[in-house]
Tab-separated table of C-alpha atoms and ligand atoms in Angstrom:
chain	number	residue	atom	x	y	z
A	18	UNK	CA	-1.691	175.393	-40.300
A	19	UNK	CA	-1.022	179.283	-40.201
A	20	UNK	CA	-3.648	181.218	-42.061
A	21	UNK	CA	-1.086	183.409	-43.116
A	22	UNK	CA	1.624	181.162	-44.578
A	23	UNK	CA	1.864	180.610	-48.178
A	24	UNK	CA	0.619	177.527	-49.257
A	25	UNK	CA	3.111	175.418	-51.984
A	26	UNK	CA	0.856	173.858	-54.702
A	27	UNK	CA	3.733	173.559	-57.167
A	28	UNK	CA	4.692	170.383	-58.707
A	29	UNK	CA	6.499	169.002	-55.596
A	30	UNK	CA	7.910	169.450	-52.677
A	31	UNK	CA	3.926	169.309	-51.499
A	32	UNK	CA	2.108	170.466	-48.556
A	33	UNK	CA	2.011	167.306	-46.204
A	34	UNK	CA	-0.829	166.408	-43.676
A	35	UNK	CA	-0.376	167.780	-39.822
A	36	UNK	CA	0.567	163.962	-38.834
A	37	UNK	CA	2.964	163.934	-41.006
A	38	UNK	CA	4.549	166.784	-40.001
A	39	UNK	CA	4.018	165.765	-36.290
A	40	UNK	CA	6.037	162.381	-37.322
A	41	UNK	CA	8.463	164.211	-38.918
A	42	UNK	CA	9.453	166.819	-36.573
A	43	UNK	CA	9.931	164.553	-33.576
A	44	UNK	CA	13.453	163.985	-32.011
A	45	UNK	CA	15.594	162.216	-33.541
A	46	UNK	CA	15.315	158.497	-33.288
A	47	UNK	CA	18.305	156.358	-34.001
A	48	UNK	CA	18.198	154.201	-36.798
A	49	UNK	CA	18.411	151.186	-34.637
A	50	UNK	CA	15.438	152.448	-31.838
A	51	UNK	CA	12.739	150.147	-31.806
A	52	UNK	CA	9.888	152.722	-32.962
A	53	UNK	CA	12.261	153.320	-35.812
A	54	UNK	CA	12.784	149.699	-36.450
A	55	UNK	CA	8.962	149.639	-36.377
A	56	UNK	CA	8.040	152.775	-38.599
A	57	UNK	CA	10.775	150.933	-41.350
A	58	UNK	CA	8.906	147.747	-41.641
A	59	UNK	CA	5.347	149.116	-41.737
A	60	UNK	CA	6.515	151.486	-44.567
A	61	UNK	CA	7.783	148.615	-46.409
A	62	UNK	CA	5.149	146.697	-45.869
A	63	UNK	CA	2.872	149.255	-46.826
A	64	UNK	CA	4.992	150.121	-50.378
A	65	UNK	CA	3.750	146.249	-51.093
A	66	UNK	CA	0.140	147.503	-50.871
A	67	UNK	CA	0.372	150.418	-53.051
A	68	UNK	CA	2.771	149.416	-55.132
A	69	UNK	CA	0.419	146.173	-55.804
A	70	UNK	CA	3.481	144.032	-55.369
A	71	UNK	CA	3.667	140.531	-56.601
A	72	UNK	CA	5.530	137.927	-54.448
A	73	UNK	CA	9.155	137.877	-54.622
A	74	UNK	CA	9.233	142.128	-55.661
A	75	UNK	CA	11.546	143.979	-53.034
A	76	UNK	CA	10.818	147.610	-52.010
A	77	UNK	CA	13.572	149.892	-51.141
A	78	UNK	CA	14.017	153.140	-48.883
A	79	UNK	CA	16.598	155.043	-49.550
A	80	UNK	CA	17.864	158.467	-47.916
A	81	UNK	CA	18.466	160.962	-51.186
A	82	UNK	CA	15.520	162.705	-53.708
A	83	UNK	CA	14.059	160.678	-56.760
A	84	UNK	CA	16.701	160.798	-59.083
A	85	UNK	CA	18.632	158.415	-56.611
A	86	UNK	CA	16.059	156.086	-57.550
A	87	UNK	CA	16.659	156.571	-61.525
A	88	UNK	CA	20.549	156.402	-60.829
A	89	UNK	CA	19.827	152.676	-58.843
A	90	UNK	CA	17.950	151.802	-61.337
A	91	UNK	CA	20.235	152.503	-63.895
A	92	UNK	CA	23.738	150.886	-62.249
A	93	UNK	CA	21.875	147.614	-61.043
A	94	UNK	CA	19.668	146.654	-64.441
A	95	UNK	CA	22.374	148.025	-67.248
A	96	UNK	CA	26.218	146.872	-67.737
A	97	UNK	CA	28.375	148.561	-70.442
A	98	UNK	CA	26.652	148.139	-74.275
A	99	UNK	CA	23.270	147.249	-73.409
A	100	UNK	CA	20.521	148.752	-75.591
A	101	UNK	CA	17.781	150.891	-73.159
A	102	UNK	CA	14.685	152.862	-75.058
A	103	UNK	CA	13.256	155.953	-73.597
A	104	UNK	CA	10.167	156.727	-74.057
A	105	UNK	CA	10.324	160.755	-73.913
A	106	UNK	CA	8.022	162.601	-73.018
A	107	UNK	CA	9.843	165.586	-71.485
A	108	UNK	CA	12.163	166.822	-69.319
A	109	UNK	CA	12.766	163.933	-66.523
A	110	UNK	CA	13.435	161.262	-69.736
A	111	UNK	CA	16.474	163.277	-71.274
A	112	UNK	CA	17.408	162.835	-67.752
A	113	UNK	CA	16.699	159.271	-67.436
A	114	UNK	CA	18.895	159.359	-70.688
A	115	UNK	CA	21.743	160.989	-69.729
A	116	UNK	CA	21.748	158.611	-66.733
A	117	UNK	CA	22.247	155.299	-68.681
A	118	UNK	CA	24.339	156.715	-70.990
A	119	UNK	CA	26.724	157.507	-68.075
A	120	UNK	CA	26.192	153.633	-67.245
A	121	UNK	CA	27.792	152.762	-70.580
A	122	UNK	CA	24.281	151.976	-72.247
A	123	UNK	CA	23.239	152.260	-75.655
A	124	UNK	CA	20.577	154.638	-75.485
A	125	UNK	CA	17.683	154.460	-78.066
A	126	UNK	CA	14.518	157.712	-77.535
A	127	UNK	CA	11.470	157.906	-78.780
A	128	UNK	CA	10.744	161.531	-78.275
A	129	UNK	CA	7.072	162.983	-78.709
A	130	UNK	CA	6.461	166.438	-79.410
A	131	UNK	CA	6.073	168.590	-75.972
A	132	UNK	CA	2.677	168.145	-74.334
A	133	UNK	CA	1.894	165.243	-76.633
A	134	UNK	CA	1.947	161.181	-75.198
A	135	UNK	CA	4.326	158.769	-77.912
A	136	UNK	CA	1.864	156.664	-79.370
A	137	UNK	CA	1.816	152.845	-78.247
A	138	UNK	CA	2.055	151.633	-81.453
A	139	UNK	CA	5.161	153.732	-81.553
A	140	UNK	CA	6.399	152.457	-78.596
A	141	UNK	CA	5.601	148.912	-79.665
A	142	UNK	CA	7.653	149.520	-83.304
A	143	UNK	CA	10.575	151.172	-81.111
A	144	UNK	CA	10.298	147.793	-79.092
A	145	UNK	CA	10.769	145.703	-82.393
A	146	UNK	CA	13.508	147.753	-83.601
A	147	UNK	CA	16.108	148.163	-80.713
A	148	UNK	CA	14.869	144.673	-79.113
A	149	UNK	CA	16.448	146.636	-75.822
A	150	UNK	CA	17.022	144.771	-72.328
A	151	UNK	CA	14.780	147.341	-70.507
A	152	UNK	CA	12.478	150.371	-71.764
A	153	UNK	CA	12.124	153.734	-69.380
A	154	UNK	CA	8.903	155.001	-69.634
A	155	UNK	CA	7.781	159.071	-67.152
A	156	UNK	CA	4.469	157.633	-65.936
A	157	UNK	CA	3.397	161.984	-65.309
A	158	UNK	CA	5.942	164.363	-67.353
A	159	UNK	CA	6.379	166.808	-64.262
A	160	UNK	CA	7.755	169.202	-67.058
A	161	UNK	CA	4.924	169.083	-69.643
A	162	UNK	CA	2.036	167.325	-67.549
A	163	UNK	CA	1.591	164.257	-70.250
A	164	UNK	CA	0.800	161.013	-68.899
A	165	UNK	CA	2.003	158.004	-70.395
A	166	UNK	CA	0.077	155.014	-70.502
A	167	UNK	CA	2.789	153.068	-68.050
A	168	UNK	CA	0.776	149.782	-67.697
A	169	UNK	CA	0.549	149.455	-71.102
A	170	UNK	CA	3.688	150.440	-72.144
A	171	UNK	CA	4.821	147.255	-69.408
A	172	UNK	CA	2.540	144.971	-71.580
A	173	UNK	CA	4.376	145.655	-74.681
A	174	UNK	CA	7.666	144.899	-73.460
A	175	UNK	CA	6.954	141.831	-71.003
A	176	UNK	CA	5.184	140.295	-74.499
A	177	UNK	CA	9.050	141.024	-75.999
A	178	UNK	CA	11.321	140.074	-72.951
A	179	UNK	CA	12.446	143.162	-72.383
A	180	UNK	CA	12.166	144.654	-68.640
A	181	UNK	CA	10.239	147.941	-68.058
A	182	UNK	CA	10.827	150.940	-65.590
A	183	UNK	CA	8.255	153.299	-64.225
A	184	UNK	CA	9.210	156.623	-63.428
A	185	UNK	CA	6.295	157.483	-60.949
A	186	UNK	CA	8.543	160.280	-58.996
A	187	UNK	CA	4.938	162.639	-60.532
A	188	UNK	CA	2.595	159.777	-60.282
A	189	UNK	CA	2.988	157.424	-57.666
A	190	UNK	CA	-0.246	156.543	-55.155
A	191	UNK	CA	-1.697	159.302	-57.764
A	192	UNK	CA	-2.040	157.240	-61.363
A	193	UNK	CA	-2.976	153.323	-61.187
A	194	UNK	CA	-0.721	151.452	-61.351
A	195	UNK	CA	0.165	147.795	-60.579
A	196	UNK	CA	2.825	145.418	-60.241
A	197	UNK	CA	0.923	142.685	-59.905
A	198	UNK	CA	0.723	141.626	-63.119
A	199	UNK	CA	4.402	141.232	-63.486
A	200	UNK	CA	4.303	143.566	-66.228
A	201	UNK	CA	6.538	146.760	-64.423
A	202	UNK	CA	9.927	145.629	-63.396
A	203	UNK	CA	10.663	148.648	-61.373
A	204	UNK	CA	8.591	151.331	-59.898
A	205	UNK	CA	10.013	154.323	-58.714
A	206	UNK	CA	9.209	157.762	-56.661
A	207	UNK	CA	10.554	160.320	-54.832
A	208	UNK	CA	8.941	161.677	-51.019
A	209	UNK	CA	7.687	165.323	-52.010
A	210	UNK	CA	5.004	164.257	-54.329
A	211	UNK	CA	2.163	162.393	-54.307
A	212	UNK	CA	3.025	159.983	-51.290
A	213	UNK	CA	2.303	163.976	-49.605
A	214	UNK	CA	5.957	163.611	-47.569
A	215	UNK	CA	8.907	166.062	-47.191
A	216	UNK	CA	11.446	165.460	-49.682
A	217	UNK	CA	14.809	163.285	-48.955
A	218	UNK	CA	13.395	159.672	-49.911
A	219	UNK	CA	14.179	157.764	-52.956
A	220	UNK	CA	11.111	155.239	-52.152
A	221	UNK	CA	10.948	151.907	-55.448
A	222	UNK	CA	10.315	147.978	-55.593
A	223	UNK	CA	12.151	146.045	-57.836
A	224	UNK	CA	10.528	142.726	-58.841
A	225	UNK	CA	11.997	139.651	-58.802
A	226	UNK	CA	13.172	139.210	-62.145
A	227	UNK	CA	14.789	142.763	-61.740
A	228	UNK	CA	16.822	141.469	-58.660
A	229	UNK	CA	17.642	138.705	-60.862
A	230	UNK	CA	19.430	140.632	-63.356
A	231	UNK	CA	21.252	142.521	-60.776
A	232	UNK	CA	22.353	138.920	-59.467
A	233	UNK	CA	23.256	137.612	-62.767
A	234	UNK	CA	25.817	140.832	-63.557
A	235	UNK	CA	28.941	140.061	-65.148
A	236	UNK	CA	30.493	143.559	-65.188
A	237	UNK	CA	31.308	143.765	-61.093
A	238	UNK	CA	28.891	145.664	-58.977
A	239	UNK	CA	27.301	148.796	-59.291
A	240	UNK	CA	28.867	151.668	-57.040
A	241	UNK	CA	27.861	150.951	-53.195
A	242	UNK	CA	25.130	153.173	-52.328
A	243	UNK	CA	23.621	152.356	-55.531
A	244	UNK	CA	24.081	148.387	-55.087
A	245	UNK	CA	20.906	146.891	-54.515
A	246	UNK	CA	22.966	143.708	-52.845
A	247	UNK	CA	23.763	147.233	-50.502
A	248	UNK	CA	20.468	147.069	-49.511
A	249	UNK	CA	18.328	144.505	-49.717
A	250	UNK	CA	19.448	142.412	-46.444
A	251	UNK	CA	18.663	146.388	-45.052
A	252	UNK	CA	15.109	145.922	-46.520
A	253	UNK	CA	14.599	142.444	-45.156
A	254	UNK	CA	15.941	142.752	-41.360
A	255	UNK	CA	13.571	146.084	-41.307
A	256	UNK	CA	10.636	144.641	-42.585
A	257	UNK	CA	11.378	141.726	-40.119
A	258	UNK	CA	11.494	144.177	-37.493
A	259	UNK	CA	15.403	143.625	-36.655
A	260	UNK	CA	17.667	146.015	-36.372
A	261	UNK	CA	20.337	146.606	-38.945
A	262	UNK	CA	22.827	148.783	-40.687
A	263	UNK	CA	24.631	149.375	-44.183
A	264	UNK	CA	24.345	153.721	-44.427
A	265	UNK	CA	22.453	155.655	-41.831
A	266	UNK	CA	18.575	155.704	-42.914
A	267	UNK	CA	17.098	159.284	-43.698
A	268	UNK	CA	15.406	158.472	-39.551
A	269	UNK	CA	12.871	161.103	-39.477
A	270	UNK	CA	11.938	161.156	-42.995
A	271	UNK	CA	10.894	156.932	-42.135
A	272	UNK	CA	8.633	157.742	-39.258
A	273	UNK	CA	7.363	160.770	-41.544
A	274	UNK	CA	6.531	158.168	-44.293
A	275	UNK	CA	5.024	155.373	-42.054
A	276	UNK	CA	2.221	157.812	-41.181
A	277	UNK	CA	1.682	159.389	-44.702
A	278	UNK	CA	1.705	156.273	-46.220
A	279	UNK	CA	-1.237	154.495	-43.777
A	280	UNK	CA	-2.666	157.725	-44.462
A	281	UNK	CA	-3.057	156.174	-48.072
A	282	UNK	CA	-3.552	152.813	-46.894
A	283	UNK	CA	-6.965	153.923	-44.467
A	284	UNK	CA	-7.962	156.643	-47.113
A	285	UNK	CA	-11.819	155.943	-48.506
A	286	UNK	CA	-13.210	157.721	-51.495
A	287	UNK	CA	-15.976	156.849	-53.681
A	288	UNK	CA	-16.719	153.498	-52.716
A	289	UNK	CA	-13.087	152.446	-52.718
A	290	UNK	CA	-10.367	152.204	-50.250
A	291	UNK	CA	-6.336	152.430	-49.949
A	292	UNK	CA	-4.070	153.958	-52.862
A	293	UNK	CA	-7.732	153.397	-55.418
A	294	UNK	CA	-8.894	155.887	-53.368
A	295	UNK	CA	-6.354	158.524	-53.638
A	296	UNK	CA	-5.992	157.758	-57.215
A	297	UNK	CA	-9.668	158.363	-57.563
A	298	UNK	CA	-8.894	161.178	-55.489
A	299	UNK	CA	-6.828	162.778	-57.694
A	300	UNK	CA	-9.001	162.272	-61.237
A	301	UNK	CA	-11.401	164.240	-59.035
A	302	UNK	CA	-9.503	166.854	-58.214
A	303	UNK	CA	-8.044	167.111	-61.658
A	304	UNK	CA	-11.605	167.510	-62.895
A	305	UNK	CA	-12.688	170.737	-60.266
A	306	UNK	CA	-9.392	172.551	-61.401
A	307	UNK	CA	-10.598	171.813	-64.965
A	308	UNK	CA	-13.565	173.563	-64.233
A	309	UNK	CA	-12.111	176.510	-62.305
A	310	UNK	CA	-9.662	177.022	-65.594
A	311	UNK	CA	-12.067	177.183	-67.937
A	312	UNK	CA	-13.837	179.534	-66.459
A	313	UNK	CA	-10.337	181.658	-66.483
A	314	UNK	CA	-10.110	180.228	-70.113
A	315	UNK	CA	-6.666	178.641	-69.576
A	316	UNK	CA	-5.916	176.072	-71.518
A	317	UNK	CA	-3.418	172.820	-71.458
A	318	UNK	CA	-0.040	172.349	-72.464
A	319	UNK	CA	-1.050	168.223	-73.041
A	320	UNK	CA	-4.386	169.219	-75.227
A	321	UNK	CA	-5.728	165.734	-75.709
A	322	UNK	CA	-7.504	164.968	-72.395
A	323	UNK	CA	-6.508	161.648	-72.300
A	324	UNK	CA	-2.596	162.272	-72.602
A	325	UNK	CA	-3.075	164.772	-69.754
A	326	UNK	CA	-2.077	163.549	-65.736
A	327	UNK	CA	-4.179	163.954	-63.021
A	328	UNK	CA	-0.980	165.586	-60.670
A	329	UNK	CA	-0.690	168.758	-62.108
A	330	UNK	CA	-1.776	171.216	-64.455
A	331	UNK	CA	0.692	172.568	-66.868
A	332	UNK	CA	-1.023	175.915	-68.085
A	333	UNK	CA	-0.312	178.122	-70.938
A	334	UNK	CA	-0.002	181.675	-70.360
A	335	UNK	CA	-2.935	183.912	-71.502
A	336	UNK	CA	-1.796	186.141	-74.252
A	337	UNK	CA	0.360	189.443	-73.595
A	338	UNK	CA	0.984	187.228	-69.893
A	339	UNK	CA	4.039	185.879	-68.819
A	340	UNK	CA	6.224	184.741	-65.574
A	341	UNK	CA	4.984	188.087	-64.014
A	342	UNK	CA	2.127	186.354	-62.815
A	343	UNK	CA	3.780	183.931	-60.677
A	344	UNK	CA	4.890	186.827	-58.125
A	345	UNK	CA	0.992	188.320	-58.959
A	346	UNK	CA	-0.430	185.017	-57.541
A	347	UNK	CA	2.127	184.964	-54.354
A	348	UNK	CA	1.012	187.573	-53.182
A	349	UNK	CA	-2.491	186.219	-52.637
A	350	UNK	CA	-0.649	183.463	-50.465
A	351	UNK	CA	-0.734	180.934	-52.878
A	352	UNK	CA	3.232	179.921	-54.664
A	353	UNK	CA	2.656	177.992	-57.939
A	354	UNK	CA	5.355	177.003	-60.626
A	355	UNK	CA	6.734	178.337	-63.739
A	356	UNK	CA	7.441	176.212	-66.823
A	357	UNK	CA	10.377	173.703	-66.995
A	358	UNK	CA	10.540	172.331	-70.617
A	359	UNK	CA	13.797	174.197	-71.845
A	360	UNK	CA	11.595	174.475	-75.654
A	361	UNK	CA	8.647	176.381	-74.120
A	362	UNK	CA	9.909	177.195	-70.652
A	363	UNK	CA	8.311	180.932	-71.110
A	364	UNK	CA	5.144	180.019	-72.755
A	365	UNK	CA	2.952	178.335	-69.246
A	366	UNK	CA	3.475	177.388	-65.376
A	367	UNK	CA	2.303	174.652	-63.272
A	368	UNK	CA	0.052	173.981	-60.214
A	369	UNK	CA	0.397	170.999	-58.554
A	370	UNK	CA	-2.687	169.085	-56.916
A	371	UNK	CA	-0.953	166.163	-55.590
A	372	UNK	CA	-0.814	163.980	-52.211
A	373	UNK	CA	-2.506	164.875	-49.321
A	374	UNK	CA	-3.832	168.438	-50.099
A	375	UNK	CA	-6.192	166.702	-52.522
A	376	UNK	CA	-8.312	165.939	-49.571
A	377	UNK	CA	-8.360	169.316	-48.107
A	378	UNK	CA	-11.217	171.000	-50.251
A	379	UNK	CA	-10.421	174.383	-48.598
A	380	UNK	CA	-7.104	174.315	-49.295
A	381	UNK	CA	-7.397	174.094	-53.091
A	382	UNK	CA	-9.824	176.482	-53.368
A	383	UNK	CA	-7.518	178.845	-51.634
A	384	UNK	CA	-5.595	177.791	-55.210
A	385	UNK	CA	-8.489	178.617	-57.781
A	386	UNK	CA	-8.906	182.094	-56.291
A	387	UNK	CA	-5.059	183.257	-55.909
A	388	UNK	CA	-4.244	182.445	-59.561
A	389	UNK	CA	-7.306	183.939	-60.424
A	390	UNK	CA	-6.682	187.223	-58.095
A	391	UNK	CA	-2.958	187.125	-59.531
A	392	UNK	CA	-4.501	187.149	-63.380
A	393	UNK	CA	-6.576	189.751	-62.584
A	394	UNK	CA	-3.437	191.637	-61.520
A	395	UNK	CA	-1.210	190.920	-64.618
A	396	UNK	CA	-3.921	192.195	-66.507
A	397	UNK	CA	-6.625	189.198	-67.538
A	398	UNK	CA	-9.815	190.250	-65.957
A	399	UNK	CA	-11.327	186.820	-64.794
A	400	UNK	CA	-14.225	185.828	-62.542
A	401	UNK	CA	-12.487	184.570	-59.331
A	402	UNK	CA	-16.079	184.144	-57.907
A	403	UNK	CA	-17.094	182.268	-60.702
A	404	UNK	CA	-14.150	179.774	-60.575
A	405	UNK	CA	-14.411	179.200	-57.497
A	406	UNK	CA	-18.084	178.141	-57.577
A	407	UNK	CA	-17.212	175.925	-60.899
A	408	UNK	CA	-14.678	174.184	-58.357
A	409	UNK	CA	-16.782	173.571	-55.606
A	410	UNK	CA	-19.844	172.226	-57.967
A	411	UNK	CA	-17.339	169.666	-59.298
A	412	UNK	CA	-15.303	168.663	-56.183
A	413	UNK	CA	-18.821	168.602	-54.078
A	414	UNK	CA	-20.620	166.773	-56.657
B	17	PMP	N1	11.147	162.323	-62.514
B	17	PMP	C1	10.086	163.136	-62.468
B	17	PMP	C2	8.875	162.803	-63.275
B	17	PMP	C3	10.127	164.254	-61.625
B	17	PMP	O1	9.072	165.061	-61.557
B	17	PMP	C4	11.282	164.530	-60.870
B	17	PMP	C5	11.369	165.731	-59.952
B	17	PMP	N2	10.544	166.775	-60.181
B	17	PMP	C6	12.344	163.653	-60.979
B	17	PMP	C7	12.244	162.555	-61.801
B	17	PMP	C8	13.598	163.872	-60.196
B	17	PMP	O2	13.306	163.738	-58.846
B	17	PMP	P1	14.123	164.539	-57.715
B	17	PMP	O3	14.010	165.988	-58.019
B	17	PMP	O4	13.411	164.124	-56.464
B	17	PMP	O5	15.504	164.032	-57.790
């Protein structure tokens, strides 16, 4: 990696490991080669793993970003007059919103103040009240940095019928999370975050009683792309190593994601292995940049600890600071991002600490002392040196 490039530790796209790169940046291979072939049906195979996919769930690969994933989601579970309930928690719900309302559903949102988690029991009384066929639920708030409880939030509506979708496009192979339980319906990301690939993958499994519903639709099919009848014989010959063809696979991006994602698989960390790992991974990082910020006195959009995600931080500005010091801390080689939350879009910004670069000490470090060099330059006198020895304590210890 250049010493002199800037490194991107915003919210996604992410830096991604030199294998993947390598992968990535190979020729061409056609979506019928045999290594191609190959690279699809170990990725799928290896969604199953992190994922923690029960029997009869089907994972999907599909070329186009995350919100492909939300729109598939949408046009295969929902026909015309079905109630959904959104459980908002930021920026990416209204989206998830807007997208079943275009699906004809009736959409119900429980909303929670920015930077705050919606209460279970909240979501549990929403539950009772709209009895809807599926609730939406961010799993990280990429806008505010709130985490929701997702598994939980699956409990509650598996105990009432209903079906339950996990937006994990900020969370995914970072936050537990399981399907195993048969609790999560459908389990969704996007490439360019914590999976640590280039973006242009819409990456989800669908369990079985998800692919049910899609079966048992009365209202004709979804739109083509979207259909997951489209796909899923795509899926199977792939992950049976045959070759096969609906719409010309994202080929580059596959082999890309067959590497990143063993690189998740093999990963080891504190006694545990695979996608436990990374997520422990990531709680640990999230705790060194804690440290680091304090020491710059920054403090948290999501205040209550526990509501907080491990993927980013969302930071609030220190006073008589503003967007200034986003070009402050570029030039110290480091870009990071501003806010996104139309309500208080002005008032932080956002590093991202997700995927791969959460094993490359060095690399986040680089982090601590750029926004801490690009404070110092807006005008908040900090100690960078002190920061960055706070890090290190926590992410050696
Ligand atoms: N949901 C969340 C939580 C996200 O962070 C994003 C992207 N930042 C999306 C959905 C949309 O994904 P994409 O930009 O890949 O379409």
């Amino acid at each position: 990696m250049g010493e002199h490039r800037k490194l991107l530790m915003i919210p996604g796209p992410v830096e991604v490991s030199p294998a993947v790169r390598e992968a990535h940046d190979g020729p061409p291979p056609g979506h019928q080669a045999p290594e191609l072939v190959e690279a699809f049906g170990q990725l799928l195979e290896r969604m199953r793993i992190l994922w923690k996919a029960p029997a009869g769930a089907q994972p999907f690969v599909v070329a186009g970003s995350g919100t492909l994933a939300m729109e598939m989601a949408a046009a295969n579970l929902f026909e015309p007059g079905e109630r959904a309930l959104v459980v908002d928690t930021g920026y990416f719900s209204g989206r998830m919103a807007e997208i079943l309302r275009r699906v004809g559903a009736e959409v119900t949102v429980e909303a929670a103040e920015p930077g705050r988690a919606v209460a279970l029991e909240a979501v549990e009384a929403a539950l009772d009240r709209v009895q809807p066929k599926a609730v939406f639920v961010t799993h990280v708030d990429t806008s505010t940095g709130v985490r929701m409880n997702a598994q939980a939030v699956g409990a509650l509506a598996r105990a009432r019928g209903a079906l339950t979708v996990v937006d994990g496009v900020c969370a995914t192979a970072a936050e537990a999370l399981s399907m195993e339980d048969g609790s999560i319906d459908l389990h969704l990301t996007g490439s360019q975050k914590a999976l640590g690939l280039p973006a242009g993958l819409a990456l989800f499994v669908a369990s079985a009683r998800a692919m049910e519903v899609r079966a048992r639709r009365r209202s004709g099919p979804p739109p083509l792309y979207l259909d997951f009848a489209s796909w899923r014989p795509i899926m199977e010959a792939y992950e049976a190593r045959q070759k096969s063809y609906f719409a010309t696979p994202a080929t580059n991006l596959v082999q890309a994601a067959a590497v990143g994602t063993r690189e998740i698989v093999e990963d080891r960390f504190e006694g545990v292995d695979g996608v436990d790992a990374r997520v422990a991974r990531h709680g640990h990082v999230a705790c060194a940049f804690e440290a680091a910020w304090q020491v710059y006195g920054l403090r948290h959009l999501a205040e209550v600890p526990e509501a907080r995600g491990h993927t980013l931080s969302a930071l609030r500005y220190p006073e008589g600071i503003g967007p200034e010091l986003l070009g402050h801390v570029a030039v110290h080689g480091v870009t990071v991002a501003g806010g996104l939350h139309p309500r208080l879009k002005g008032d932080y910004f956002r590093v991202g600490h997700m995927g791969w670069c959460t094993t490359q000490g060095a690399l986040l470090e680089r982090t601590v002392e750029a926004v801490g060099q690009g404070l110092c330059a807006a005008g908040h006198a900090v100690d960078v040196d002190a920061a960055r020895a706070a890090f290190r304590g926590t992410f050696d210890a």
